[in-house]
Coordinates of C-alpha atoms in Angstrom, one line a residue:
Chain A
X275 CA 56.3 -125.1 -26.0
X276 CA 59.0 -126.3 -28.0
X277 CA 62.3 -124.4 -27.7
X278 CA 66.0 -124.9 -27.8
X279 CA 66.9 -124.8 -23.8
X280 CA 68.1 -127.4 -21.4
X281 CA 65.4 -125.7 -18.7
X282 CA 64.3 -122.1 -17.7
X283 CA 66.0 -121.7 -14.6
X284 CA 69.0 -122.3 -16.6
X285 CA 68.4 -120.4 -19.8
X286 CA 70.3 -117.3 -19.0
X287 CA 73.2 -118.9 -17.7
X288 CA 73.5 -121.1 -20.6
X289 CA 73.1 -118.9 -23.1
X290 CA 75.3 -116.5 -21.8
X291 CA 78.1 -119.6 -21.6
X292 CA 76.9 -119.5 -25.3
X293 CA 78.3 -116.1 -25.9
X294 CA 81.4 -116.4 -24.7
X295 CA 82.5 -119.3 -26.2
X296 CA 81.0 -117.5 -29.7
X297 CA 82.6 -113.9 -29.2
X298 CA 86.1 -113.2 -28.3
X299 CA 85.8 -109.7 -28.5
X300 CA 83.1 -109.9 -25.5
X301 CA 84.4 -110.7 -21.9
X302 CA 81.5 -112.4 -20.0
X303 CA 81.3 -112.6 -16.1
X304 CA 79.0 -115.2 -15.4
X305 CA 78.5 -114.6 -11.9
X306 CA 77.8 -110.6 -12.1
X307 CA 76.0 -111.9 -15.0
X308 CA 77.9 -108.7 -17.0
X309 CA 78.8 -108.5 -20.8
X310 CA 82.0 -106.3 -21.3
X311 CA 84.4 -105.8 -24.2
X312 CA 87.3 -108.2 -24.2
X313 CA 89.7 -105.2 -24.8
X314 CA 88.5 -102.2 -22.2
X315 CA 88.3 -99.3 -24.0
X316 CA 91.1 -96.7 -22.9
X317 CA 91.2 -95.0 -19.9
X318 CA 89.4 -91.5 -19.8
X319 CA 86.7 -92.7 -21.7
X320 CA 83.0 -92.2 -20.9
X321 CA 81.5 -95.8 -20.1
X322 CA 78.1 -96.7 -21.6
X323 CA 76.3 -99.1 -19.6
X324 CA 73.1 -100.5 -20.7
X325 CA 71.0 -103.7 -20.3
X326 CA 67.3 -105.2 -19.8
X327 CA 65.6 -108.2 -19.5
X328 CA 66.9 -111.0 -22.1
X329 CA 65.2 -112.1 -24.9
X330 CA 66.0 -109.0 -26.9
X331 CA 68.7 -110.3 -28.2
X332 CA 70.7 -108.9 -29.7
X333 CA 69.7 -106.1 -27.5
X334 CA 71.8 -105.8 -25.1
X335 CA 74.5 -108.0 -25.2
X336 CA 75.3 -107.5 -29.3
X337 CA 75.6 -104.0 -28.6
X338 CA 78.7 -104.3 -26.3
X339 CA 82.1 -103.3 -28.7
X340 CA 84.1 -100.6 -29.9
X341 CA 82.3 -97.6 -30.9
X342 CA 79.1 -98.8 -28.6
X343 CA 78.2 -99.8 -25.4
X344 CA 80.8 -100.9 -22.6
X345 CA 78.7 -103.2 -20.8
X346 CA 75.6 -105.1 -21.4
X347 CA 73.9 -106.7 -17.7
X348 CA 71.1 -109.0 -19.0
X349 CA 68.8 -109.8 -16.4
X350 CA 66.1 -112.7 -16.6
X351 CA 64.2 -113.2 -19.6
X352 CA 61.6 -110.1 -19.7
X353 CA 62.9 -109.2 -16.2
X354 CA 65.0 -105.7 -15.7
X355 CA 68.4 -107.0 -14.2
X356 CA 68.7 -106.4 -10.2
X357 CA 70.8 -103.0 -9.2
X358 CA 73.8 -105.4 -7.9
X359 CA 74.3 -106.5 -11.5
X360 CA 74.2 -102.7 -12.9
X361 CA 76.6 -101.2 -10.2
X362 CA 79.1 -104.8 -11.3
X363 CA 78.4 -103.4 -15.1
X364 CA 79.6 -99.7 -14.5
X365 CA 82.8 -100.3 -11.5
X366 CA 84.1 -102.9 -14.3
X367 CA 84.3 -100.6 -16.7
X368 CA 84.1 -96.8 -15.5
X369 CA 87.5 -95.4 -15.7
X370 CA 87.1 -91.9 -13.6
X371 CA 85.5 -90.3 -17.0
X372 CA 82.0 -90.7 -15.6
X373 CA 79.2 -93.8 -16.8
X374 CA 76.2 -93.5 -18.5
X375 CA 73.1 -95.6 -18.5
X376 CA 71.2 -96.6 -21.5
X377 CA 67.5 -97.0 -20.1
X378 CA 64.8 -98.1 -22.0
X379 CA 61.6 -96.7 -20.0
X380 CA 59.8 -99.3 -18.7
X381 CA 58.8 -99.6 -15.1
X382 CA 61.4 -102.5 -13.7
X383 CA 64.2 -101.0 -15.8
X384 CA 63.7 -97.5 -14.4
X385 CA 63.8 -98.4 -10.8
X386 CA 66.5 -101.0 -11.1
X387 CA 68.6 -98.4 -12.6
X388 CA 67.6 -95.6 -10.1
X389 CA 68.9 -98.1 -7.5
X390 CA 72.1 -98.5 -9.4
X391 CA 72.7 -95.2 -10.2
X392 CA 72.2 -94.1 -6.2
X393 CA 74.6 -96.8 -5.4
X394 CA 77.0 -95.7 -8.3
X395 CA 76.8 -92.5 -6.9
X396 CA 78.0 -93.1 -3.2
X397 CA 81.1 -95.0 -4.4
X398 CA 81.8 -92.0 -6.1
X399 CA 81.0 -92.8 -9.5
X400 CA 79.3 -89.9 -11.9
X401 CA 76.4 -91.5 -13.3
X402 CA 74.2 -90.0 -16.1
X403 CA 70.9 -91.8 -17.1
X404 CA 69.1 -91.6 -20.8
X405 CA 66.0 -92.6 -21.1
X406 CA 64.6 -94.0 -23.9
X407 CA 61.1 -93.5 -24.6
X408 CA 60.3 -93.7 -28.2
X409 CA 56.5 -95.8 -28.7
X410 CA 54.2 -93.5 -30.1
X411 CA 51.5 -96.5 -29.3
X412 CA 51.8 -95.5 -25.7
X413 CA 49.8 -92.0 -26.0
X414 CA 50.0 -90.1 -22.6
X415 CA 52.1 -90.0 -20.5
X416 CA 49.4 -88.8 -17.5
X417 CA 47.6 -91.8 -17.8
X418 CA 50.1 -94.6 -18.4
X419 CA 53.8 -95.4 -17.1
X420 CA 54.9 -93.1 -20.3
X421 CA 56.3 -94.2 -23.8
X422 CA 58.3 -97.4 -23.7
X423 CA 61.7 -97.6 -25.2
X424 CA 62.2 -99.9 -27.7
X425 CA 64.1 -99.4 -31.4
X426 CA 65.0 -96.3 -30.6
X427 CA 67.7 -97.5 -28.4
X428 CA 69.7 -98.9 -30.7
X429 CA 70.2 -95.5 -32.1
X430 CA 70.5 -93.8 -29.1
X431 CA 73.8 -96.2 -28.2
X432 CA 75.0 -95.9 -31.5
X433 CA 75.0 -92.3 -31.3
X434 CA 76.0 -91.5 -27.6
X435 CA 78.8 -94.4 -28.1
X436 CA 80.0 -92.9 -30.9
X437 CA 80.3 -89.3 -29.0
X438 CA 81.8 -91.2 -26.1
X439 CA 84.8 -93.2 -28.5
X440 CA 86.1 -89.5 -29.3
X441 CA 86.3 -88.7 -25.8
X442 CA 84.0 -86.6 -25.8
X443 CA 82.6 -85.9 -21.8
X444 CA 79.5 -87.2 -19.7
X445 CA 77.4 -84.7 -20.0
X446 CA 78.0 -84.3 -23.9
X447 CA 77.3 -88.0 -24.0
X448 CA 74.4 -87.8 -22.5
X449 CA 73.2 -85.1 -24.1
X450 CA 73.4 -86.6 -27.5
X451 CA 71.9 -89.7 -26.8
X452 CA 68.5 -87.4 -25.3
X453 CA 68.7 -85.7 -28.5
X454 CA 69.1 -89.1 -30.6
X455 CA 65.4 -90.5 -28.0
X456 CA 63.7 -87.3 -28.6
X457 CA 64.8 -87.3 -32.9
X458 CA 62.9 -91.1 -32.7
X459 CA 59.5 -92.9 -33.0
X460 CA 58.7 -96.2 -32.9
X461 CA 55.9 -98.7 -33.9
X462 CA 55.1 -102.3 -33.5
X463 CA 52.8 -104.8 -35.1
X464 CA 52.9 -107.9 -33.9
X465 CA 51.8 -111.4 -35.6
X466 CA 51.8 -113.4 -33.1
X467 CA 52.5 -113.8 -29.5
X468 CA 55.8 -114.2 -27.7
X469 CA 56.3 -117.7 -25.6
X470 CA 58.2 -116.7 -21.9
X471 CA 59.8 -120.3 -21.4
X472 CA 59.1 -120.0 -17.8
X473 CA 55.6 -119.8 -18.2
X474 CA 55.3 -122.1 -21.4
X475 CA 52.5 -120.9 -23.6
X476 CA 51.9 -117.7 -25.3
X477 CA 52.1 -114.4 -24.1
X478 CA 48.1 -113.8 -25.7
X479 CA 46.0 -115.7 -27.9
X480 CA 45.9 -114.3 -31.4
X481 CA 43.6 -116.0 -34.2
X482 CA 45.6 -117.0 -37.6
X483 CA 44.3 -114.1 -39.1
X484 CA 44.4 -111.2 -36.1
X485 CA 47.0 -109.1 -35.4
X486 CA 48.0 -107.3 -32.3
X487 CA 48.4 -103.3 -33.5
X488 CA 51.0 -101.4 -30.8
X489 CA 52.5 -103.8 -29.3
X490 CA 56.2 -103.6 -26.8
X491 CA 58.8 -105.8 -26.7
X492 CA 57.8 -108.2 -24.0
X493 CA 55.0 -109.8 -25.0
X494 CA 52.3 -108.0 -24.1
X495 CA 49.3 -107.5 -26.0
X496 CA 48.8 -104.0 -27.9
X497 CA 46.3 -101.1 -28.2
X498 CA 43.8 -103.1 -30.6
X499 CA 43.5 -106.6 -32.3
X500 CA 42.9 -105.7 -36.1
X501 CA 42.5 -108.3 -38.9
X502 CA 45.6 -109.3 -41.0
X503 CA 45.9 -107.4 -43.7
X504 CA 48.7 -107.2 -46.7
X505 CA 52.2 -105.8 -45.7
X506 CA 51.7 -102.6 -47.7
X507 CA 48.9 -101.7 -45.4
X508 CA 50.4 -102.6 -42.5
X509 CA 53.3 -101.0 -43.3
X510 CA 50.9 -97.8 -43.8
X511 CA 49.6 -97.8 -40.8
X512 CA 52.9 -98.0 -39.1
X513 CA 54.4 -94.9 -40.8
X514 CA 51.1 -92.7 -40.3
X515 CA 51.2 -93.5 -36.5
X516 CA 54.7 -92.2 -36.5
X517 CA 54.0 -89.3 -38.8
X518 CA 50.8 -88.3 -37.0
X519 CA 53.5 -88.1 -34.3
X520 CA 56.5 -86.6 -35.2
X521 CA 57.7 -83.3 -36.8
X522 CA 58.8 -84.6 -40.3
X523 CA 58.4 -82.5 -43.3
X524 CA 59.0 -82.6 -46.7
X525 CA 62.8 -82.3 -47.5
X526 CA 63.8 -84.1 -43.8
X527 CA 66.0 -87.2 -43.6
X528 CA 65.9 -90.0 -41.4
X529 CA 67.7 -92.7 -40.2
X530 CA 65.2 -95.6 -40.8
X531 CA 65.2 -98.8 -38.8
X532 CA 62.9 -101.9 -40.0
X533 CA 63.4 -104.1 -37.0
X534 CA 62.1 -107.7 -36.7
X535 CA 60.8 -109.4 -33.2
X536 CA 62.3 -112.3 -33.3
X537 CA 59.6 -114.5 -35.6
X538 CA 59.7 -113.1 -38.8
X539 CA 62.1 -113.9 -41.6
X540 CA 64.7 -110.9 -43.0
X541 CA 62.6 -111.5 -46.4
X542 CA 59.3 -110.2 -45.3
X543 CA 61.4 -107.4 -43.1
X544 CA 62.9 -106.4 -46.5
X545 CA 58.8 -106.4 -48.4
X546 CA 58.2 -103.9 -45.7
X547 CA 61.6 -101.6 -46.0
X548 CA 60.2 -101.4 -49.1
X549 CA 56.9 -100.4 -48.5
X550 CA 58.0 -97.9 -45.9
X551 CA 60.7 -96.4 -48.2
X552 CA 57.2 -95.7 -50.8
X553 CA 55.4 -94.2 -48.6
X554 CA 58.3 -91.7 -46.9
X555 CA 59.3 -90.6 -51.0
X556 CA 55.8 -90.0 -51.2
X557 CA 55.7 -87.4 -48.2
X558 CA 59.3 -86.0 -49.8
X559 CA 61.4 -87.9 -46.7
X560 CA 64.4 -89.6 -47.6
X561 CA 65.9 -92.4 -45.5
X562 CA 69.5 -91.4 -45.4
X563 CA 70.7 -94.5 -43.4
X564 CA 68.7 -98.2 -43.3
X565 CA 69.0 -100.8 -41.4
X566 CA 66.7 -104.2 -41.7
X567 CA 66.9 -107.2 -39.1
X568 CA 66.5 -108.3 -36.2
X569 CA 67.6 -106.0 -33.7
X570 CA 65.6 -105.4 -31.1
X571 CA 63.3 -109.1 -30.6
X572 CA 60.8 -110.1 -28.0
X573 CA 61.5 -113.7 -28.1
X574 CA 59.9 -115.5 -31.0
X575 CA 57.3 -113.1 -31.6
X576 CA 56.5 -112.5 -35.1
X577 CA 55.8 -109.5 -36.7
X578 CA 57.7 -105.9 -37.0
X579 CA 58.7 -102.6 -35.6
X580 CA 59.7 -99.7 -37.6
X581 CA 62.0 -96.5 -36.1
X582 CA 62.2 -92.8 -37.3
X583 CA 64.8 -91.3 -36.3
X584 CA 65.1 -87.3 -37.6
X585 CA 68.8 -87.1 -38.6
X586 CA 71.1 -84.1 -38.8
X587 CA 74.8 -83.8 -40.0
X588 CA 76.1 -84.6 -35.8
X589 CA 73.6 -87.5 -35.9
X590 CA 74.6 -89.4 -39.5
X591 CA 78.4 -88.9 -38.4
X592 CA 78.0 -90.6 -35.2
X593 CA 75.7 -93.0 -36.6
X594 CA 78.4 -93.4 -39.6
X595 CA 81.1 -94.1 -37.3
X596 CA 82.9 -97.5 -37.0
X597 CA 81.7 -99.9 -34.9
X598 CA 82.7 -103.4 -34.4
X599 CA 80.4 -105.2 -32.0
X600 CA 78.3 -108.9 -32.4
X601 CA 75.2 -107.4 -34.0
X602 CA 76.4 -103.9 -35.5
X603 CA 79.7 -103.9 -37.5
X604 CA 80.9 -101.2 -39.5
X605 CA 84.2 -99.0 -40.4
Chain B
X179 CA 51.5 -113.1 22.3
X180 CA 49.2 -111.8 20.4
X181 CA 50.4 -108.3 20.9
X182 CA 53.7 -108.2 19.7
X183 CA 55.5 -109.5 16.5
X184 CA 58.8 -111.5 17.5
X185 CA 61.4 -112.4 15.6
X186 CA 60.2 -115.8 15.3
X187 CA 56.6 -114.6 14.0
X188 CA 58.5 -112.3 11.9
X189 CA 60.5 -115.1 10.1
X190 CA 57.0 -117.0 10.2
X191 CA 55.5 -114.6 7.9
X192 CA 58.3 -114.6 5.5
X193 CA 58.5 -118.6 5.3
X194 CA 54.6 -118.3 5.0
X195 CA 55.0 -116.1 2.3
X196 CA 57.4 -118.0 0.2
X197 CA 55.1 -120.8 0.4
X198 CA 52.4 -119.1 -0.8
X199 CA 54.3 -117.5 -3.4
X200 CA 55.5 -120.8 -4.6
X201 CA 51.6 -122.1 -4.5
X202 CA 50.6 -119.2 -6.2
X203 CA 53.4 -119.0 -9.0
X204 CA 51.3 -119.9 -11.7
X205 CA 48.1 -118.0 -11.0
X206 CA 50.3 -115.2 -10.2
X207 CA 52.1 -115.3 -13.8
X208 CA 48.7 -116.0 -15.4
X209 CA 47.0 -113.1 -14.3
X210 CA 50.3 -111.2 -15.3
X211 CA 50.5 -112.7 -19.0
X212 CA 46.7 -111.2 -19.2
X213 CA 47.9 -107.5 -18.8
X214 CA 51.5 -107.7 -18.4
X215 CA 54.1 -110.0 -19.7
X216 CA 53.7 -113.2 -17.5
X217 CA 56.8 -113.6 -15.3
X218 CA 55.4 -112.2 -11.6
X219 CA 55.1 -115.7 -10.3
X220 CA 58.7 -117.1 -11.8
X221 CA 60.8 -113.8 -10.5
X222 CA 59.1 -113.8 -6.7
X223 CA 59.6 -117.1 -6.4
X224 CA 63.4 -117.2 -7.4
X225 CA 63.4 -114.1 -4.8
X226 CA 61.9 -115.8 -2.0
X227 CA 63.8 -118.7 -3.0
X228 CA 67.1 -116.7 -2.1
X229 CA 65.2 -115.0 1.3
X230 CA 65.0 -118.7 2.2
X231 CA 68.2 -119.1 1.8
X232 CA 69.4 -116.5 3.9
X233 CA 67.3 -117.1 6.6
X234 CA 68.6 -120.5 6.6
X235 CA 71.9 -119.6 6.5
X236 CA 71.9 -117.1 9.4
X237 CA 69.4 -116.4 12.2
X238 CA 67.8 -113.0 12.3
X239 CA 68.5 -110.9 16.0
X240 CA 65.4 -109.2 15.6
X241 CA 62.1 -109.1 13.4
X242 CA 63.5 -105.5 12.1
X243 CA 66.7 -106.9 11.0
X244 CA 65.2 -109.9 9.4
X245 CA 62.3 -108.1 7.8
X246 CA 65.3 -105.4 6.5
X247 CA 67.2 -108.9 4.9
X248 CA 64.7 -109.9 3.3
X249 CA 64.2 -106.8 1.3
X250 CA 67.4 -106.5 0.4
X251 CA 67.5 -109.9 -0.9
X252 CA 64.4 -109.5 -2.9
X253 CA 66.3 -106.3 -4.5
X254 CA 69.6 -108.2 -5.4
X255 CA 67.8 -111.2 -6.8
X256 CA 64.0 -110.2 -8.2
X257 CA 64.5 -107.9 -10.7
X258 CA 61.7 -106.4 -12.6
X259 CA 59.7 -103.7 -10.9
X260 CA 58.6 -106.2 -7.7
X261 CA 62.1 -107.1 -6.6
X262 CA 62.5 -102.6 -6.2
X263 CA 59.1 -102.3 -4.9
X264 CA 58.6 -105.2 -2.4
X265 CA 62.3 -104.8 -1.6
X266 CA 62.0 -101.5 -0.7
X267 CA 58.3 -102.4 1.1
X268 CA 60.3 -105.1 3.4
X269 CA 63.6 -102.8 3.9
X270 CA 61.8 -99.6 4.9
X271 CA 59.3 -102.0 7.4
X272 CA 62.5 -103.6 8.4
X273 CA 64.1 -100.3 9.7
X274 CA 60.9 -99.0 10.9
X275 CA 60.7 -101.8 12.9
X276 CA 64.6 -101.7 14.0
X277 CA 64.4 -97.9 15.6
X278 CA 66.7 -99.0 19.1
X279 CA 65.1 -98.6 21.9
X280 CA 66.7 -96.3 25.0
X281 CA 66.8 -98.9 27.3
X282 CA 66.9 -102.8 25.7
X283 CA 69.0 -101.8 22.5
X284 CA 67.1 -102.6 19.1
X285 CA 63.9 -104.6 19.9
X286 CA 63.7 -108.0 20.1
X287 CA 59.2 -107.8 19.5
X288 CA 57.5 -104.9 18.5
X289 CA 53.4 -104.4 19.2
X290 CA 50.9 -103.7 16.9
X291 CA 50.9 -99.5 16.8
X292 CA 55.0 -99.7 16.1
X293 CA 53.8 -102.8 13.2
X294 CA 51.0 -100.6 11.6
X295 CA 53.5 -97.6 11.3
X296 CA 56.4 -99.4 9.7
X297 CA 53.6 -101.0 7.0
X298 CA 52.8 -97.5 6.6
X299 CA 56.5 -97.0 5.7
X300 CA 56.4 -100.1 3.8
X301 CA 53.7 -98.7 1.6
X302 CA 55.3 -95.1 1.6
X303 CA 58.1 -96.6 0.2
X304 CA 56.7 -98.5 -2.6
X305 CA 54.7 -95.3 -3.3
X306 CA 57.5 -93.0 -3.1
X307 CA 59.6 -95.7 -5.8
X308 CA 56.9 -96.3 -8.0
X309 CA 54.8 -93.0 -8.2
X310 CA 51.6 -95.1 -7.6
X311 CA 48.3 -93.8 -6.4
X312 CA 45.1 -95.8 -5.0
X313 CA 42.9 -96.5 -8.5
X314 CA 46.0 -96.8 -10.4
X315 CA 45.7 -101.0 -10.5
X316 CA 48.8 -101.8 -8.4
X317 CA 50.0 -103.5 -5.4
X318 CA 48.9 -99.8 -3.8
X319 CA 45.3 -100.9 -4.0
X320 CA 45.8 -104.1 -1.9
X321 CA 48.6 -102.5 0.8
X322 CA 46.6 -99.3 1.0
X323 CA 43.5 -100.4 2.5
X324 CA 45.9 -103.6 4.2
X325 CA 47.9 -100.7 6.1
X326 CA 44.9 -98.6 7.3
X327 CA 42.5 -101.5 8.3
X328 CA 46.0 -102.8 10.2
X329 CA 46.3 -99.6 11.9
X330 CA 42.3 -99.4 12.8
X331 CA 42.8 -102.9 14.2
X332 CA 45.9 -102.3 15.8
X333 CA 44.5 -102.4 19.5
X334 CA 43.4 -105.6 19.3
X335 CA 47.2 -107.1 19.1
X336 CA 49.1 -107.8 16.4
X337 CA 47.1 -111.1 15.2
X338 CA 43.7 -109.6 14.9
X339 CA 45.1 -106.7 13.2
X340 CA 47.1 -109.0 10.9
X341 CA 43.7 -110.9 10.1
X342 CA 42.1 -107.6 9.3
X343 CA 44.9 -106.5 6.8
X344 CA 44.7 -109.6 5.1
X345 CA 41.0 -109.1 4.2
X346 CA 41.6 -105.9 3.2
X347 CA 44.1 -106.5 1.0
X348 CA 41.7 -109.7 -0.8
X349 CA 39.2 -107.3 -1.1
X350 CA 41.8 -104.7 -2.1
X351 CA 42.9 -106.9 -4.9
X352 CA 39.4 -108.0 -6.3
X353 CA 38.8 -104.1 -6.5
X354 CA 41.1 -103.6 -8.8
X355 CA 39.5 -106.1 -11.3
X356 CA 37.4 -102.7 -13.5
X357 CA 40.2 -100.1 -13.2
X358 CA 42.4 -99.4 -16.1
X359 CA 46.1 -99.3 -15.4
X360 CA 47.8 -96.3 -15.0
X361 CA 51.3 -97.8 -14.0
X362 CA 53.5 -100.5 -14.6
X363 CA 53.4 -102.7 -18.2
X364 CA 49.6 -103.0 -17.9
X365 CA 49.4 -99.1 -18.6
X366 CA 50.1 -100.1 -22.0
X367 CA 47.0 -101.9 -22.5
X368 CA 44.5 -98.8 -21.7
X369 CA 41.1 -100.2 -21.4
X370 CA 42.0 -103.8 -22.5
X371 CA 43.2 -103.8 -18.7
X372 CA 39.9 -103.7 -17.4
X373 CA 38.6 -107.1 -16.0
X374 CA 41.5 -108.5 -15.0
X375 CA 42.7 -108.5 -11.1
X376 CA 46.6 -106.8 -10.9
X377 CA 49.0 -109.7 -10.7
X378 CA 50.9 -107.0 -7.9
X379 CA 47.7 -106.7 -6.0
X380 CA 47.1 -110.6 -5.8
X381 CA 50.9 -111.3 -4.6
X382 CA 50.4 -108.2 -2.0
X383 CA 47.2 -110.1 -0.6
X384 CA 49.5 -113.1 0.2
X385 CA 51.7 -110.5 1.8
X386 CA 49.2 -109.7 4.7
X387 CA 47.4 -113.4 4.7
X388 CA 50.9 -114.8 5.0
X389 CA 51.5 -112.3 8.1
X390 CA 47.9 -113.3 9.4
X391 CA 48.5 -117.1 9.3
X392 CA 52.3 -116.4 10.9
X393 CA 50.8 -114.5 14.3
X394 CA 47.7 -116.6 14.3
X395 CA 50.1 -119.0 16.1

């Protein structure tokens, strides 16, 4: 393993010293381990609170801003954060309006946050929760902890955060961002593996010319290990997943999000936009809004993720409106 | 002796425990890099890294309230789904544990029926958190059978029950080996589970041999 850190124990800790000296518009307390906007958003405002293990970066962290997320609580690298840090995110910034919680579904992130939210909720804090659950790799629910959240998060806080700037209330905020998860589908195909620095070697072994089909964002292997094949076909077999899945007909629009893990370069992200672009024209979908990059990583895995989201007028407004965070910028 | 579980055999079995976490680390991350995403080992070591600390820093009154401390440590500190779901494991044991008594206050030792009905909170907890059943590849495959072979032993005093636990929680966790996951990250995987053992079944086999080897003594 070669990788910039002084040691694992330490990586967090560092890096979040990192971005603080980086962003001023972030305000970073190191011992909550909490990410909040330098300038609190005014009071009567609906606080979005979200957060997961690190290494998505720059999930969750590059999210916190004007027009998104309040606070981000990163917790260890592929490790949910512990309730304490979750209930520090949402009494530093809930200002009597009410908080919500971004949650992507995956096991330690939905109990962590069930613990927070209880706690929220005897200080007297109104807490609502999304969950995001947007993997159409994961197929039933009955049989496996249920779709993991991934991409589709970083529409959901777009959305909801957007709702939220204009005052709108909790349960509107909430309601948004549900209807931003359910409009979304994701896929993943990874490369190769991720490297968790405290363990030191890959996450799986994958042969030069294998690729793990269906993968999450921590690492762990996928449905099936597939031969490597061109970008167009991979790219083919992303969209039909997500097609096979979802309700899109001819005439729909969608938000489109080509999304790297953390290993791939922006110029074979931008070979697949354009494969995916083909092969939506060709089923009479239009992406109405794109975005390409890395936004949503699993350390330095390689490989891609793409996200549908169905879009409607409410949906490309909020996703229209300014933002001005690390990772998402916009006016 | 041998009937009760004291305060000191209490904080035995946790010290136990964090040793054999820390022995364990990387076989316990191993096995979760197969079907999970390979941190088990690193997170329950930093959270019995902590429980050390606060039993260092303050001594327990009573096996309940130390048992209780512990959990809530491994909650504040673990993350993950095993910092909720042992946390709440130790926590609800702890306060099963604590129920005062009429005459002496909270207990200072607690025999082996009142033990084998605060495991069986313990496990109800981490059941009622995490939605598991027995089959689904969990820690519930290793504390299920650990809490009823406990309770079956429990006449016998506290260590022999212990000792029985423990190997039903080893054989517990080797049973989980063909099962496809059904909860947690492994889920994911489907039949690429199979043929691993559950990374939260091995660590909850070191939960009862820990206990074993702390009121062997």
């Amino acid at each position: 393993m070669k990788k910039l850190i002084n040691s694992p124990e330490t990586l967090l800790a560092d890096a979040l010293a990192g971005v603080a000296a980086a962003h001023p518009g972030l305000a970073v307390d190191a011992d909550a381990r909490v990410v909040t906007r330098a300038v609190p958003a005014a009071p009567g405002k609906v606080a979005l609170v979200s957060g997961g293990g690190s290494g998505h970066e720059p999930l969750h962290i590059g999210f916190v801003g004007p027009g998104m997320l309040d606070a981000a609580c990163p917790g260890e690298v592929f490790t949910s954060p512990v309730p304490d840090q979750v209930l520090a995110a949402a009494r530093a910034v809930q200002s009597g309006a009410g908080v919500l919680f971004v949650v992507k579904n995956y096991t330690g992130d939905v109990l962590n946050f069930r613990l927070a939210a209880e706690l929220a909720a005897e200080e007297g804090i109104a807490v609502e929760t999304v969950l995001v659950d947007d993997d159409v790799a994961v197929e039933d629910s009955t049989w496996t902890a249920g779709r993991r959240g991934t991409g589709a998060t970083v529409v959901v806080e777009k959305t909801a955060g957007a709702l939220a700037e204009r005052g709108a209330p909790l349960e509107a905020v909430a309601a948004v961002g549900r209807r931003a998860d359910a409009a979304s589908r994701s896929f993943a195909i990874a490369l190769s593996a991720a490297t968790v620095p405290a363990a030191g070697r890959p996450g799986f072994d994958l042969p030069e010319d294998e690729i793990e089909v269906g993968v999450g964002i921590h690492g762990e292997p996928g449905r099936r290990r597939e031969p490597m094949r061109p970008a167009r076909d991979l790219a083919a077999e992303v969209v039909g997943a997500i097609l096979a899945d979802h309700d899109l007909a001819a005439g729909d629009e969608v938000i489109a999000l080509v999304n790297g893990l953390g290993g791939t370069p922006l110029l074979e992200l931008y070979v697949v936009f354009g494969e995916v672009r083909a092969l939506l024209a060709a089923r009479g979908v239009r992406i109405a809004r794109s975005l390409v990059g890395n936004y949503v990583t699993s350390l330095d895995m390689a490989g891609f993720s793409l996200t549908l989201t169905k879009a409607d007028r409410e949906l490309l407004e909020l996703w229209d409106a300014p933002v001005a965070t690390p990772a998402l910028t916009w006016s | 002796m041998d009937g009760t579980l004291d305060t000191a055999r209490a904080e035995a079995w946790i010290r136990a425990l964090a040793a054999a976490v820390a022995a364990h680390e990387a076989e316990l991350t191993a096995l979760d890099a197969a079907i999970g995403d390979g941190d088990h080992g690193s997170n329950l070591r930093r959270g019995f890294e902590a429980v050390l600390a606060t039993l260092d820093d303050a001594p327990a009154a009573s096996p309940g309230a130390l048992l209780a401390t512990t959990g809530s440590t491994l909650i504040s500190r673990v993350g993950g789904a095993s910092g909720p779901l042992y946390g709440s494991a130790f926590r609800a044991i702890g306060h099963a544990l604590a129920v005062p008594d009429p005459d002496a206050g909270e207990r200072p030792a607690t025999g082996a029926p009142a033990v084998a009905a605060a495991l069986a909170e313990g496990l109800a907890a981490v059941q009622r958190l995490g939605g598991a059943q027995p089959g689904d590849k969990t820690m519930v495959d290793a504390f299920a059978p650990a809490v009823e072979a406990f309770r079956a032993a429990a006449g016998d005093g506290v260590a022999a029950a212990a000792r029985a636990a423990a190997a039903a929680a080893e054989q517990g966790a080797t049973a989980t080996v063909p099962m496809v996951a059904r909860k947690g990250r492994a889920s994911y995987l489907g039949p690429r589970s199979a043929g691993h053992r559950d990374p939260g079944a091995v660590s909850t086999a070191l939960v009862f041999g820990a206990l074993a080897a702390a009121c062997r003594g």
